[in-house]
mmCIF file of C-alpha atoms in Angstrom:
data_model
loop_
_atom_site.group_PDB
_atom_site.id
_atom_site.type_symbol
_atom_site.label_atom_id
_atom_site.label_comp_id
_atom_site.label_asym_id
_atom_site.label_seq_id
_atom_site.Cartn_x
_atom_site.Cartn_y
_atom_site.Cartn_z
ATOM 1 C CA MET A 1 54.327 -84.871 19.567
ATOM 2 C CA PHE A 2 56.351 -82.129 19.916
ATOM 3 C CA LEU A 3 54.052 -79.445 18.869
ATOM 4 C CA GLY A 4 51.586 -80.793 21.517
ATOM 5 C CA THR A 5 54.269 -80.641 24.197
ATOM 6 C CA ILE A 6 55.042 -77.074 23.193
ATOM 7 C CA THR A 7 51.127 -76.603 23.402
ATOM 8 C CA ILE A 8 50.560 -77.898 26.852
ATOM 9 C CA LEU A 9 53.687 -76.356 28.160
ATOM 10 C CA LEU A 10 52.552 -72.620 26.830
ATOM 11 C CA LEU A 11 49.056 -73.571 28.319
ATOM 12 C CA ALA A 12 50.644 -74.242 31.668
ATOM 13 C CA ILE A 13 52.926 -71.019 31.612
ATOM 14 C CA PHE A 14 49.856 -69.039 30.751
ATOM 15 C CA LEU A 15 47.541 -70.459 33.254
ATOM 16 C CA GLY A 16 50.382 -70.142 35.983
ATOM 17 C CA PHE A 17 50.731 -66.481 35.330
ATOM 18 C CA TYR A 18 46.840 -65.690 35.148
ATOM 19 C CA ILE A 19 46.125 -67.552 38.337
ATOM 20 C CA LYS A 20 48.782 -65.986 40.268
ATOM 21 C CA GLU A 21 47.947 -62.461 38.608
ATOM 22 C CA PRO A 22 45.463 -61.561 36.302
ATOM 23 C CA ARG A 23 46.255 -57.892 36.112
ATOM 24 C CA ARG A 24 49.299 -58.274 33.594
ATOM 25 C CA VAL A 25 49.532 -57.591 29.995
ATOM 26 C CA ILE A 26 51.946 -60.389 29.635
ATOM 27 C CA ASN A 27 48.703 -62.720 30.116
ATOM 28 C CA GLY A 28 47.459 -61.412 26.932
ATOM 29 C CA LEU A 29 51.022 -62.369 24.973
ATOM 30 C CA LEU A 30 51.113 -65.689 26.667
ATOM 31 C CA PHE A 31 47.695 -66.669 25.847
ATOM 32 C CA ASN A 32 48.208 -65.662 22.299
ATOM 33 C CA LEU A 33 51.427 -67.684 21.967
ATOM 34 C CA PHE A 34 49.484 -70.791 23.593
ATOM 35 C CA PHE A 35 46.695 -70.133 20.905
ATOM 36 C CA GLY A 36 49.086 -70.071 18.069
ATOM 37 C CA SER A 37 50.684 -73.070 19.285
ATOM 38 C CA PHE A 38 47.628 -74.863 19.326
ATOM 39 C CA SER A 39 46.232 -73.825 16.195
ATOM 40 C CA VAL A 40 49.528 -75.073 14.272
ATOM 41 C CA PHE A 41 49.186 -78.257 16.170
ATOM 42 C CA LEU A 42 45.515 -78.648 15.231
ATOM 43 C CA ILE A 43 46.552 -77.864 11.623
ATOM 44 C CA ALA A 44 49.455 -80.730 11.721
ATOM 45 C CA LEU A 45 47.198 -83.172 13.290
ATOM 46 C CA VAL A 46 44.364 -82.762 10.694
ATOM 47 C CA LEU A 47 47.037 -83.015 7.632
ATOM 48 C CA SER A 48 48.418 -86.129 9.253
ATOM 49 C CA THR A 49 45.179 -87.661 9.374
ATOM 50 C CA GLY A 50 44.008 -86.688 6.088
ATOM 51 C CA ASN A 51 40.242 -86.425 7.011
ATOM 52 C CA SER A 52 38.609 -84.125 4.667
ATOM 53 C CA ALA A 53 35.897 -83.504 7.068
ATOM 54 C CA LEU A 54 38.112 -81.973 9.586
ATOM 55 C CA MET A 55 40.449 -80.289 7.018
ATOM 56 C CA ILE A 56 37.804 -78.126 5.953
ATOM 57 C CA LEU A 57 36.971 -76.994 9.398
ATOM 58 C CA VAL A 58 40.515 -76.219 9.703
ATOM 59 C CA LEU A 59 40.547 -74.345 6.367
ATOM 60 C CA ILE A 60 37.869 -72.267 7.310
ATOM 61 C CA PRO A 61 39.491 -70.213 9.984
ATOM 62 C CA ILE A 62 42.358 -70.062 8.139
ATOM 63 C CA ILE A 63 40.817 -68.573 5.270
ATOM 64 C CA ILE A 64 38.906 -65.910 7.522
ATOM 65 C CA VAL A 65 42.330 -64.981 8.845
ATOM 66 C CA LEU A 66 43.805 -64.946 5.681
ATOM 67 C CA PHE A 67 40.771 -62.511 4.370
ATOM 68 C CA GLY A 68 41.255 -60.314 7.684
ATOM 69 C CA PHE A 69 44.810 -59.576 6.840
ATOM 70 C CA SER A 70 43.994 -58.728 3.455
ATOM 71 C CA PHE A 71 40.962 -56.385 3.873
ATOM 72 C CA GLY A 72 41.113 -56.133 7.968
ATOM 73 C CA PHE A 73 42.901 -52.645 7.548
ATOM 74 C CA VAL A 74 40.106 -51.349 5.169
ATOM 75 C CA ALA A 75 37.302 -52.824 7.303
ATOM 76 C CA LEU A 76 38.708 -51.430 10.422
ATOM 77 C CA MET A 77 39.435 -48.304 9.069
ATOM 78 C CA VAL A 78 35.697 -47.747 7.979
ATOM 79 C CA ALA A 79 34.506 -48.914 11.155
ATOM 80 C CA MET A 80 36.388 -46.430 12.944
ATOM 81 C CA PHE A 81 35.138 -43.657 10.980
ATOM 82 C CA MET A 82 31.681 -44.565 11.320
ATOM 83 C CA ASN A 83 32.336 -45.212 14.976
ATOM 84 C CA ALA A 84 33.444 -41.317 15.067
ATOM 85 C CA LYS A 85 30.400 -40.037 13.549
ATOM 86 C CA VAL A 86 28.099 -41.628 15.833
ATOM 87 C CA LEU A 87 30.197 -40.897 18.921
ATOM 88 C CA LEU A 88 30.960 -37.128 18.127
ATOM 89 C CA LYS A 89 27.007 -37.095 17.496
ATOM 90 C CA LYS A 90 25.900 -38.389 20.757
ATOM 91 C CA GLU A 91 29.089 -37.312 23.026
ATOM 92 C CA GLY A 92 30.010 -33.911 21.599
ATOM 93 C CA ARG A 93 32.891 -32.769 19.456
ATOM 94 C CA ARG A 94 35.584 -32.909 22.161
ATOM 95 C CA PHE A 95 39.085 -33.978 21.730
ATOM 96 C CA ALA A 96 38.610 -37.192 23.953
ATOM 97 C CA ASN A 97 35.733 -38.075 21.721
ATOM 98 C CA CYS A 98 38.170 -37.914 18.491
ATOM 99 C CA LEU A 99 40.511 -41.065 19.090
ATOM 100 C CA THR A 100 38.547 -43.609 16.519
ATOM 101 C CA LEU A 101 38.814 -40.716 14.094
ATOM 102 C CA PHE A 102 42.285 -39.666 14.315
ATOM 103 C CA PHE A 103 43.095 -43.988 14.254
ATOM 104 C CA GLY A 104 40.911 -44.175 11.409
ATOM 105 C CA MET A 105 43.086 -41.595 9.629
ATOM 106 C CA PHE A 106 45.983 -43.088 10.889
ATOM 107 C CA LEU A 107 44.969 -46.569 9.179
ATOM 108 C CA LEU A 108 44.343 -44.520 5.809
ATOM 109 C CA ALA A 109 47.617 -43.368 5.820
ATOM 110 C CA ILE A 110 49.127 -46.703 6.111
ATOM 111 C CA ILE A 111 46.951 -47.863 3.393
ATOM 112 C CA ILE A 112 47.676 -45.095 0.965
ATOM 113 C CA LEU A 113 51.361 -45.340 1.978
ATOM 114 C CA ASN A 114 51.395 -49.252 1.158
ATOM 115 C CA MET A 115 49.296 -48.369 -2.102
ATOM 116 C CA ILE A 116 51.937 -46.026 -3.423
ATOM 117 C CA SER A 117 54.850 -48.293 -2.125
ATOM 118 C CA LEU A 118 56.682 -45.299 -0.646
ATOM 119 C CA GLY A 119 59.825 -47.337 -0.062
ATOM 120 C CA GLN A 120 60.457 -47.370 -3.785
ATOM 121 C CA PHE A 121 60.966 -43.314 -4.114
ATOM 122 C CA LEU A 122 63.474 -43.669 -1.117
ATOM 123 C CA SER A 123 67.420 -44.072 -1.133
ATOM 124 C CA ASP A 124 68.937 -47.363 0.142
ATOM 125 C CA GLY A 125 69.565 -45.536 3.398
ATOM 126 C CA PHE A 126 66.111 -44.004 4.022
ATOM 127 C CA GLN A 127 64.492 -47.470 2.885
ATOM 128 C CA THR A 128 66.213 -48.915 5.837
ATOM 129 C CA VAL A 129 64.986 -46.346 8.188
ATOM 130 C CA TYR A 130 61.420 -46.695 6.498
ATOM 131 C CA VAL A 131 61.679 -50.311 7.418
ATOM 132 C CA GLY A 132 62.223 -49.533 10.906
ATOM 133 C CA VAL A 133 59.484 -47.274 10.799
ATOM 134 C CA ASN A 134 56.920 -50.049 9.615
ATOM 135 C CA MET A 135 58.608 -52.556 12.194
ATOM 136 C CA VAL A 136 57.461 -50.022 14.956
ATOM 137 C CA VAL A 137 54.062 -49.943 13.735
ATOM 138 C CA VAL A 138 53.913 -53.603 13.601
ATOM 139 C CA TYR A 139 55.216 -53.700 17.043
ATOM 140 C CA LEU A 140 52.621 -51.147 18.592
ATOM 141 C CA PHE A 141 49.791 -53.423 16.812
ATOM 142 C CA PHE A 142 51.248 -56.682 18.359
ATOM 143 C CA ASN A 143 51.300 -54.833 21.503
ATOM 144 C CA ALA A 144 47.813 -53.477 21.139
ATOM 145 C CA PHE A 145 46.559 -57.185 20.368
ATOM 146 C CA ASN A 146 48.023 -58.628 23.473
ATOM 147 C CA PHE A 147 46.577 -55.797 25.605
ATOM 148 C CA LEU A 148 43.085 -56.465 24.084
ATOM 149 C CA THR A 149 43.511 -60.016 24.850
ATOM 150 C CA ALA A 150 44.701 -59.394 28.350
ATOM 151 C CA TYR A 151 41.499 -57.177 28.567
ATOM 152 C CA PHE A 152 39.258 -59.674 27.553
ATOM 153 C CA LEU A 153 40.709 -62.315 29.625
ATOM 154 C CA TYR A 154 40.153 -60.033 32.763
ATOM 155 C CA GLN A 155 36.684 -59.576 31.913
ATOM 156 C CA PHE A 156 35.921 -63.252 33.111
ATOM 157 C CA ASN A 157 37.052 -62.326 36.711
ATOM 158 C CA ARG A 158 34.336 -63.024 39.208
ATOM 159 C CA PRO A 159 34.910 -62.051 42.573
ATOM 160 C CA LYS A 160 33.318 -64.223 45.514
ATOM 161 C CA SER A 161 30.503 -62.933 47.568
ATOM 162 C CA ASN A 162 32.599 -62.652 50.557
ATOM 163 C CA GLN A 163 34.251 -59.138 50.422
ATOM 164 C CA ASP A 164 34.472 -56.603 53.086
ATOM 165 C CA PHE A 165 34.716 -53.777 50.956
ATOM 166 C CA ILE A 166 33.591 -52.425 47.324
ATOM 167 C CA ILE A 167 35.556 -49.344 46.408
ATOM 168 C CA VAL A 168 33.598 -47.314 43.512
ATOM 169 C CA LEU A 169 35.819 -45.577 41.433
ATOM 170 C CA GLY A 170 35.009 -41.754 40.611
ATOM 171 C CA SER A 171 34.756 -40.467 37.126
ATOM 172 C CA GLY A 172 33.614 -37.012 37.434
ATOM 173 C CA LEU A 173 30.140 -35.022 38.356
ATOM 174 C CA VAL A 174 27.996 -33.262 35.661
ATOM 175 C CA ASN A 175 26.394 -30.132 37.616
ATOM 176 C CA ASP A 176 27.194 -31.594 40.677
ATOM 177 C CA LYS A 177 25.266 -34.715 40.018
ATOM 178 C CA VAL A 178 25.976 -38.114 39.472
ATOM 179 C CA PRO A 179 26.025 -38.677 35.698
ATOM 180 C CA PRO A 180 24.916 -42.200 33.839
ATOM 181 C CA LEU A 181 28.362 -43.233 33.487
ATOM 182 C CA LEU A 182 29.310 -42.872 37.085
ATOM 183 C CA GLY A 183 25.869 -44.149 38.020
ATOM 184 C CA SER A 184 26.448 -47.353 36.098
ATOM 185 C CA ARG A 185 29.701 -47.796 38.560
ATOM 186 C CA ILE A 186 27.731 -47.381 41.567
ATOM 187 C CA ASP A 187 24.696 -49.527 40.486
ATOM 188 C CA LYS A 188 27.211 -52.403 39.959
ATOM 189 C CA ALA A 189 28.634 -51.811 43.459
ATOM 190 C CA ILE A 190 24.743 -51.779 44.662
ATOM 191 C CA GLU A 191 24.105 -55.035 42.606
ATOM 192 C CA PHE A 192 26.811 -57.018 44.327
ATOM 193 C CA TYR A 193 26.125 -55.654 47.686
ATOM 194 C CA TRP A 194 22.569 -57.049 47.857
ATOM 195 C CA LYS A 195 24.057 -60.520 46.134
ATOM 196 C CA GLN A 196 26.360 -60.583 48.804
ATOM 197 C CA ALA A 197 23.937 -59.550 51.639
ATOM 198 C CA LYS A 198 21.614 -62.546 50.813
ATOM 199 C CA VAL A 199 24.331 -65.012 51.661
ATOM 200 C CA THR A 200 26.409 -63.446 54.302
ATOM 201 C CA ALA A 201 27.187 -60.006 55.887
ATOM 202 C CA PRO A 202 27.030 -57.134 53.411
ATOM 203 C CA PRO A 203 30.198 -55.275 52.651
ATOM 204 C CA THR A 204 30.782 -51.680 52.889
ATOM 205 C CA ILE A 205 30.738 -49.666 49.827
ATOM 206 C CA ILE A 206 33.661 -47.017 49.864
ATOM 207 C CA LEU A 207 32.742 -44.165 47.377
ATOM 208 C CA SER A 208 35.932 -42.631 46.046
ATOM 209 C CA GLY A 209 36.448 -39.356 44.347
ATOM 210 C CA GLY A 210 37.613 -35.857 45.075
ATOM 211 C CA GLN A 211 36.394 -32.437 44.295
ATOM 212 C CA GLY A 212 37.211 -31.229 40.717
ATOM 213 C CA PRO A 213 38.106 -27.546 40.029
ATOM 214 C CA ASP A 214 34.583 -27.275 38.360
ATOM 215 C CA GLU A 215 32.719 -29.116 41.256
ATOM 216 C CA ASN A 216 30.948 -27.374 44.528
ATOM 217 C CA LEU A 217 31.287 -30.684 46.399
ATOM 218 C CA PRO A 218 33.551 -33.731 46.624
ATOM 219 C CA GLU A 219 32.465 -36.339 44.059
ATOM 220 C CA ALA A 220 32.275 -39.032 46.847
ATOM 221 C CA GLU A 221 29.393 -36.960 48.609
ATOM 222 C CA ALA A 222 27.391 -36.987 45.442
ATOM 223 C CA MET A 223 28.030 -40.678 45.092
ATOM 224 C CA GLN A 224 27.237 -41.580 48.700
ATOM 225 C CA GLN A 225 23.634 -39.644 48.266
ATOM 226 C CA TYR A 226 23.339 -41.818 44.899
ATOM 227 C CA ALA A 227 23.814 -44.883 46.667
ATOM 228 C CA LEU A 228 21.848 -43.848 49.832
ATOM 229 C CA GLU A 229 18.954 -43.026 47.422
ATOM 230 C CA LYS A 230 19.031 -46.526 46.116
ATOM 231 C CA GLY A 231 18.531 -47.948 49.241
ATOM 232 C CA ILE A 232 22.014 -48.786 50.780
ATOM 233 C CA PRO A 233 22.261 -48.151 54.491
ATOM 234 C CA GLU A 234 24.470 -45.098 55.380
ATOM 235 C CA GLU A 235 26.075 -47.080 58.117
ATOM 236 C CA HIS A 236 27.160 -49.374 54.974
ATOM 237 C CA THR A 237 28.983 -46.498 53.045
ATOM 238 C CA LEU A 238 32.005 -44.741 53.496
ATOM 239 C CA ARG A 239 33.664 -41.463 51.881
ATOM 240 C CA GLU A 240 37.153 -41.171 50.366
ATOM 241 C CA ASP A 241 36.863 -37.489 49.147
ATOM 242 C CA LYS A 242 40.646 -36.596 48.447
ATOM 243 C CA SER A 243 41.563 -38.528 45.358
ATOM 244 C CA THR A 244 41.798 -37.237 41.961
ATOM 245 C CA THR A 245 43.152 -40.086 39.868
ATOM 246 C CA THR A 246 42.442 -43.683 39.757
ATOM 247 C CA TYR A 247 45.651 -44.614 41.476
ATOM 248 C CA GLU A 248 44.702 -42.336 44.136
ATOM 249 C CA ASN A 249 41.393 -43.706 44.332
ATOM 250 C CA MET A 250 43.106 -47.170 45.096
ATOM 251 C CA LEU A 251 45.929 -45.671 47.455
ATOM 252 C CA PHE A 252 43.474 -43.528 49.520
ATOM 253 C CA SER A 253 40.878 -46.161 49.741
ATOM 254 C CA LYS A 254 43.645 -48.776 50.813
ATOM 255 C CA ARG A 255 44.519 -46.502 53.522
ATOM 256 C CA ILE A 256 41.019 -46.330 54.831
ATOM 257 C CA MET A 257 40.393 -50.133 54.639
ATOM 258 C CA ASP A 258 44.116 -50.797 56.492
ATOM 259 C CA SER A 259 42.984 -48.059 59.196
ATOM 260 C CA LEU A 260 39.742 -50.389 59.773
ATOM 261 C CA LYS A 261 40.838 -53.961 59.304
ATOM 262 C CA GLY A 262 44.622 -53.772 59.385
ATOM 263 C CA GLU A 263 45.632 -56.419 56.164
ATOM 264 C CA ALA A 264 43.107 -58.887 57.153
ATOM 265 C CA TYR A 265 40.264 -57.821 54.509
ATOM 266 C CA LYS A 266 38.789 -58.705 51.217
ATOM 267 C CA SER A 267 37.970 -56.229 48.732
ATOM 268 C CA ILE A 268 36.605 -55.446 44.986
ATOM 269 C CA PHE A 269 36.448 -52.283 42.957
ATOM 270 C CA THR A 270 33.902 -51.226 40.384
ATOM 271 C CA THR A 271 34.166 -49.350 37.158
ATOM 272 C CA ASN A 272 33.060 -49.410 33.715
ATOM 273 C CA ASN A 273 34.197 -52.348 31.932
ATOM 274 C CA PHE A 274 36.663 -50.641 29.385
ATOM 275 C CA HIS A 275 38.302 -49.106 32.377
ATOM 276 C CA LEU A 276 38.457 -52.340 34.561
ATOM 277 C CA PHE A 277 41.792 -53.733 33.276
ATOM 278 C CA ARG A 278 43.842 -50.432 33.567
ATOM 279 C CA ALA A 279 42.119 -50.040 37.138
ATOM 280 C CA GLY A 280 43.340 -53.611 38.348
ATOM 281 C CA LEU A 281 46.994 -52.305 37.127
ATOM 282 C CA TYR A 282 46.825 -49.118 39.127
ATOM 283 C CA ALA A 283 45.294 -51.202 42.156
ATOM 284 C CA LYS A 284 48.062 -53.589 41.802
ATOM 285 C CA GLU A 285 50.707 -50.739 41.674
ATOM 286 C CA ALA A 286 48.825 -49.298 44.896
ATOM 287 C CA GLY A 287 49.726 -52.188 46.669
ATOM 288 C CA LEU A 288 46.083 -53.339 46.943
ATOM 289 C CA ASN A 289 45.089 -57.063 46.328
ATOM 290 C CA SER A 290 41.451 -56.424 44.888
ATOM 291 C CA GLN A 291 40.131 -57.402 41.484
ATOM 292 C CA GLY A 292 37.555 -55.455 39.814
ATOM 293 C CA ILE A 293 33.868 -56.033 38.278
ATOM 294 C CA GLY A 294 32.986 -53.606 35.266
ATOM 295 C CA SER A 295 29.549 -52.254 34.426
ATOM 296 C CA LYS A 296 28.135 -52.137 30.835
ATOM 297 C CA THR A 297 29.074 -49.248 28.294
ATOM 298 C CA ALA A 298 27.145 -48.191 25.454
ATOM 299 C CA ARG A 299 28.787 -50.135 22.451
ATOM 300 C CA TYR A 300 29.287 -46.822 20.519
ATOM 301 C CA TYR A 301 31.278 -45.727 23.008
ATOM 302 C CA TRP A 302 33.692 -48.605 23.720
ATOM 303 C CA PRO A 303 36.198 -48.422 20.523
ATOM 304 C CA ASN A 304 36.946 -44.923 21.782
ATOM 305 C CA ALA A 305 37.362 -45.807 25.404
ATOM 306 C CA MET A 306 39.663 -48.838 24.439
ATOM 307 C CA ILE A 307 42.003 -46.520 22.380
ATOM 308 C CA ARG A 308 42.316 -44.439 25.374
ATOM 309 C CA GLU A 309 42.792 -47.101 27.772
ATOM 310 C CA TYR A 310 45.626 -48.579 25.529
ATOM 311 C CA ILE A 311 47.330 -45.159 25.190
ATOM 312 C CA ALA A 312 47.275 -45.088 28.987
ATOM 313 C CA VAL A 313 48.402 -48.682 29.659
ATOM 314 C CA PHE A 314 51.105 -47.793 26.992
ATOM 315 C CA VAL A 315 52.195 -44.708 28.749
ATOM 316 C CA MET A 316 52.344 -46.708 32.133
ATOM 317 C CA ASN A 317 54.826 -48.807 30.540
ATOM 318 C CA ARG A 318 56.628 -46.219 28.489
ATOM 319 C CA LYS A 319 60.266 -47.173 29.780
ATOM 320 C CA ARG A 320 59.960 -50.743 28.372
ATOM 321 C CA HIS A 321 58.395 -49.571 25.056
ATOM 322 C CA SER A 322 60.986 -46.503 24.501
ATOM 323 C CA ILE A 323 63.497 -49.209 24.991
ATOM 324 C CA VAL A 324 62.242 -51.505 22.106
ATOM 325 C CA ILE A 325 61.439 -48.748 19.859
ATOM 326 C CA GLY A 326 64.749 -47.231 20.208
ATOM 327 C CA ILE A 327 66.252 -50.426 19.748
ATOM 328 C CA ILE A 328 64.449 -50.523 16.125
ATOM 329 C CA LEU A 329 65.016 -47.138 15.139
ATOM 330 C CA GLY A 330 68.636 -47.268 16.823
ATOM 331 C CA GLY A 331 69.417 -50.495 14.875
ATOM 332 C CA THR A 332 67.620 -49.325 11.205
ATOM 333 C CA SER A 333 69.358 -46.071 11.346
ATOM 334 C CA ALA A 334 72.913 -47.196 12.133
ATOM 335 C CA LEU A 335 72.307 -49.594 9.462
ATOM 336 C CA ALA A 336 71.505 -47.062 6.904
ATOM 337 C CA GLY A 337 74.688 -45.108 8.204
ATOM 338 C CA LEU A 338 76.466 -47.848 7.496
ATOM 339 C CA LEU A 339 74.947 -48.327 3.824
ATOM 340 C CA TYR A 340 75.658 -44.624 3.215
ATOM 341 C CA LEU A 341 79.394 -45.020 4.103
ATOM 342 C CA LEU A 342 79.514 -47.908 1.878
ATOM 343 C CA SER A 343 77.815 -46.450 -1.264
#
C-alpha cells in the first residue's frame, strides 16, 4: 500500500511538471523516479501474490537489466566504435564526427581500469580521491540517462494545427545551397503548413538563419527560396537573417512575431529530432512559448548527434553541475587529507 501511494504520488508530480513545461531536464529525472518506484511496487505485488506466471514476467526484465549492467558497457563500447566507423566514412573525418569514437575510448578506459582494479595500487588517500572520481563518472552517466529520458518524452509533443507561425531553425548552407539536413527541417515545416491549411488558415513560415563567414548570402534567403520552390506562397514566408545561434534564432524570430501580433499568437519551431529538446530549452530561455516538431535523422548520425546535444545541454547548466562535481571532489579530497594526517 505504501509503495503504491509513493508510485501514484511520483506519477502525479511528473505529470504536473511535464504538462506545465515539457522543456525541462528534470522531467526525465521525475519520470525515472516514477518508473523505478512502479517497478519495485510491481515486484512486491507479484511476490505477495505468489503467482508463478506473473513472477516469471517480472523476473525477465530484472534479468535483462542485470545482464545490461554486466555487459552493457562492453556492448555500448562496441556499438560506439562501429558507429564511429560508419559515421566517419559517410560524413568525413571532422572533429564533430568523432564524438562516438571518443566516447567508445572513454568506455574502454573505464573497462580496463575496472579490470585491473586500479584502486588497489593506490594509497588510502588516493583511493579516496579515486572513489570521488568514480562518483563523478556515475553522476555524469546518471545525468545523461535523465537527459535522454527527457529528450524521448519531448518527442511525443504534438502541437495543434492552429499556429500563427512556424519557425524553421537554420543549420548552415553548403555551396550557398540548402543541404539535406537543413532541407529536412524546411520540409517538416511545409508538411505542417499544408496539414493546417486543410483545416484552417495557413501559418506564416519564418526562415531563420544569418550569413556565415563562408557564405555569400544569408541562410534565410536560401531557405526561403527552397520553400518557394516547394510551393509555399511567398506572402506566407518571412526571413530572419541576423541570427548566428539557436538562441538568436528564437530571440530574433520572437521579435518579428511580437512586432506583427503583439503577444497574442501561437507558434512552433522545426528542427531535426536530435536537436529538438535543446532547441526547446533555448526557446524557453528566449521567453518564447513555443514547442517543436522534429524531422527524422539518419540512424547512423543519431548517436554522435545525441552526445553533442548532451554536452551542449550540460554546458547550459554548467553552474549546477560544477557545484555538484565540486562537492564530490572537494569532499573526497578533504577526506583524503584527513586520512593522511591521521596516518
